[in-house]
C-alpha cells in the first residue's frame, strides 16, 4: 500500500482532487495518468526508493513533462539524494523526508503561481539553480487527521493465502 502517498495526501485531499496511481498494482496506469495530466493539475508527485521504482517514476515524470506539469519527487531516494535528483531534467522539486506539511505547502504555493522555493523541507530547481528551503521539523503523527484510505482501492492490497 502506498502509505507515503496516503500520508502526504492527508493535508490536501479535502481541498484538492488528489489522485493516487500505484504502478505496482495498476498495470494500466498510463492511460489514467495521461487523462489526469490532460486536466493540467498543479503538479505530479512521484515517490521512489533507489532501484526499479526510479525507472517507473521517470516514465510517469516524462508524461508530465510532455504537458508542462511540474514534477515533485519524494520518497527515500530523493530524500537522500536531493541534488542528484534535481539535476535530472525530469525533476523540478524534491520533498525531503516527511511530506505531509512540505508537499501541502508546495502545492498551495504553486497554485498561486509562486516559484515554490523557500519552503521548509523542499528543494527547488529554479532556472537551473538548486535552492533549499531548510529543514522542517518532524510531523506529530498523532496530531494528523485520519489517513484517506478511500483514495486507493484497498482490495488491490489484500493478498489471500
Coordinates of C-alpha atoms in Angstrom, one line a residue:
X1 CA 0.0 0.0 0.0
X2 CA 1.4 3.4 -0.9
X3 CA 1.4 4.7 2.7
X4 CA 3.8 7.6 1.9
X5 CA 1.4 8.9 -0.7
X6 CA -1.6 8.5 1.5
X7 CA 0.1 10.3 4.4
X8 CA 1.2 13.1 2.0
X9 CA -2.4 13.4 0.9
X10 CA -3.7 14.0 4.4
X11 CA -3.4 17.8 4.2
X12 CA -4.6 18.0 0.6
X13 CA -7.5 15.7 -0.2
X14 CA -10.2 17.9 1.3
X15 CA -9.2 20.9 -0.8
X16 CA -7.9 19.3 -3.9
X17 CA -8.7 16.5 -6.3
X18 CA -6.0 14.1 -5.2
X19 CA -5.4 11.0 -7.4
X20 CA -3.1 8.2 -6.4
X21 CA -2.0 5.9 -9.1
X22 CA 0.1 3.0 -7.9
X23 CA 2.1 1.5 -10.7
X24 CA 2.8 -1.6 -8.6
X25 CA -0.8 -2.7 -8.6
X26 CA -2.2 -0.9 -11.7
X27 CA -0.8 -2.4 -14.9
X28 CA -3.0 0.1 -16.8
X29 CA -1.7 3.1 -15.0
X30 CA -0.5 5.1 -18.1
X31 CA -4.0 5.9 -19.6
X32 CA -5.2 7.0 -16.1
X33 CA -2.2 9.3 -15.7
X34 CA -2.5 10.7 -19.2
X35 CA -6.2 11.6 -18.5
X36 CA -5.3 13.2 -15.2
X37 CA -2.4 15.2 -16.8
X38 CA -4.7 16.4 -19.6
X39 CA -6.6 18.4 -16.9
X40 CA -3.4 20.3 -16.1
X41 CA -3.0 19.6 -12.4
X42 CA -0.9 21.8 -10.2
X43 CA 1.8 19.2 -10.1
X44 CA 2.6 15.5 -10.3
X45 CA 4.1 13.9 -7.2
X46 CA 6.2 10.8 -7.6
X47 CA 7.8 8.7 -5.0
X48 CA 10.7 6.3 -5.3
X49 CA 13.1 4.2 -3.4
X50 CA 16.5 3.5 -5.0
X51 CA 16.1 0.9 -7.7
X52 CA 13.4 -0.1 -10.2
X53 CA 10.9 2.3 -8.7
X54 CA 13.0 5.2 -10.1
X55 CA 12.7 3.9 -13.6
X56 CA 8.9 3.6 -13.3
X57 CA 8.6 7.1 -11.7
X58 CA 10.7 8.5 -14.6
X59 CA 8.1 7.0 -17.0
X60 CA 5.4 8.9 -15.2
X61 CA 7.5 12.1 -15.0
X62 CA 8.1 12.0 -18.8
X63 CA 4.3 12.1 -19.3
X64 CA 4.0 15.1 -17.0
X65 CA 6.9 16.9 -18.8
X66 CA 5.2 16.4 -22.1
X67 CA 2.3 18.6 -21.0
X68 CA 4.2 21.0 -18.9
X69 CA 3.1 19.8 -15.4
X70 CA 5.8 20.3 -12.7
X71 CA 7.2 17.1 -11.2
X72 CA 7.8 16.8 -7.5
X73 CA 9.9 13.9 -6.3
X74 CA 9.6 12.3 -2.8
X75 CA 10.5 9.1 -1.1
X76 CA 13.7 7.5 0.2
X77 CA 16.0 8.1 -2.8
X78 CA 15.1 11.8 -3.5
X79 CA 15.2 12.5 0.3
X80 CA 18.8 11.2 0.5
X81 CA 20.0 12.3 -3.0
X82 CA 18.3 15.7 -3.3
X83 CA 20.8 17.4 -5.6
X84 CA 21.3 14.3 -7.8
X85 CA 17.5 14.0 -8.2
X86 CA 17.2 17.7 -9.1
X87 CA 20.0 17.5 -11.7
X88 CA 17.8 15.2 -13.7
X89 CA 15.7 17.1 -16.3
X90 CA 12.5 15.4 -15.2
X91 CA 12.7 16.8 -11.7
X92 CA 11.5 20.2 -10.6
X93 CA 11.2 19.8 -6.8
X94 CA 12.2 17.3 -4.1
X95 CA 10.2 17.0 -0.9
X96 CA 12.8 15.8 1.7
X97 CA 11.6 13.4 4.4
X98 CA 8.1 13.6 5.6
X99 CA 5.8 15.2 3.1
X100 CA 2.6 15.9 5.0
X101 CA 3.4 19.5 5.6
X102 CA 6.1 20.2 3.0
X103 CA 4.2 18.9 0.0
X104 CA 1.0 20.6 1.1
X105 CA 2.8 24.0 1.4
X106 CA 4.4 23.4 -2.1
X107 CA 1.1 22.6 -3.8
X108 CA -0.5 25.7 -2.2
X109 CA 2.4 27.9 -3.3
X110 CA 2.4 26.5 -6.9
X111 CA -1.3 27.1 -7.1
X112 CA -0.8 30.8 -6.5
X113 CA 1.9 31.0 -9.2
X114 CA 4.8 31.2 -6.7
X115 CA 8.1 29.6 -7.7
X116 CA 8.0 27.1 -4.9
X117 CA 11.3 27.9 -3.3
X118 CA 11.9 28.9 0.3
X119 CA 9.6 26.2 1.7
X120 CA 11.0 24.2 4.6
X121 CA 11.5 20.6 3.6
X122 CA 11.5 21.4 -0.2
X123 CA 14.4 21.5 -2.6
X124 CA 13.5 23.5 -5.8
X125 CA 15.2 23.9 -9.2
X126 CA 14.6 27.5 -10.3
X127 CA 16.1 28.5 -13.7
X128 CA 18.7 25.7 -13.2
X129 CA 19.6 26.9 -9.7
X130 CA 19.0 24.4 -6.9
X131 CA 17.6 26.0 -3.8
X132 CA 16.8 24.5 -0.4
X133 CA 14.1 25.8 1.9
X134 CA 15.8 24.4 5.0
X135 CA 14.8 21.6 7.4
X136 CA 11.2 21.1 8.5
X137 CA 10.5 19.7 12.0
X138 CA 9.2 16.2 12.2
X139 CA 5.5 15.8 11.9
X140 CA 3.5 14.8 15.0
X141 CA 1.7 11.8 13.5
X142 CA -0.8 11.7 16.4
X143 CA -2.0 15.2 15.5
X144 CA -2.8 14.4 11.9
X145 CA -6.3 13.7 10.5
X146 CA -7.2 10.2 9.5
X147 CA -5.4 8.6 6.6
X148 CA -7.5 9.0 3.4
X149 CA -7.6 5.3 2.6
X150 CA -10.6 6.0 0.3
X151 CA -8.1 7.4 -2.3
X152 CA -6.9 3.8 -3.1
X153 CA -8.7 0.6 -3.9
X154 CA -7.9 -1.4 -0.8
X155 CA -8.9 -4.7 -2.5
X156 CA -5.8 -4.4 -4.6
X157 CA -3.6 -4.7 -1.5
X158 CA -5.3 -7.7 0.2
X159 CA -3.5 -10.9 -0.5
X160 CA -5.1 -14.1 0.3
X161 CA -3.1 -17.3 1.1

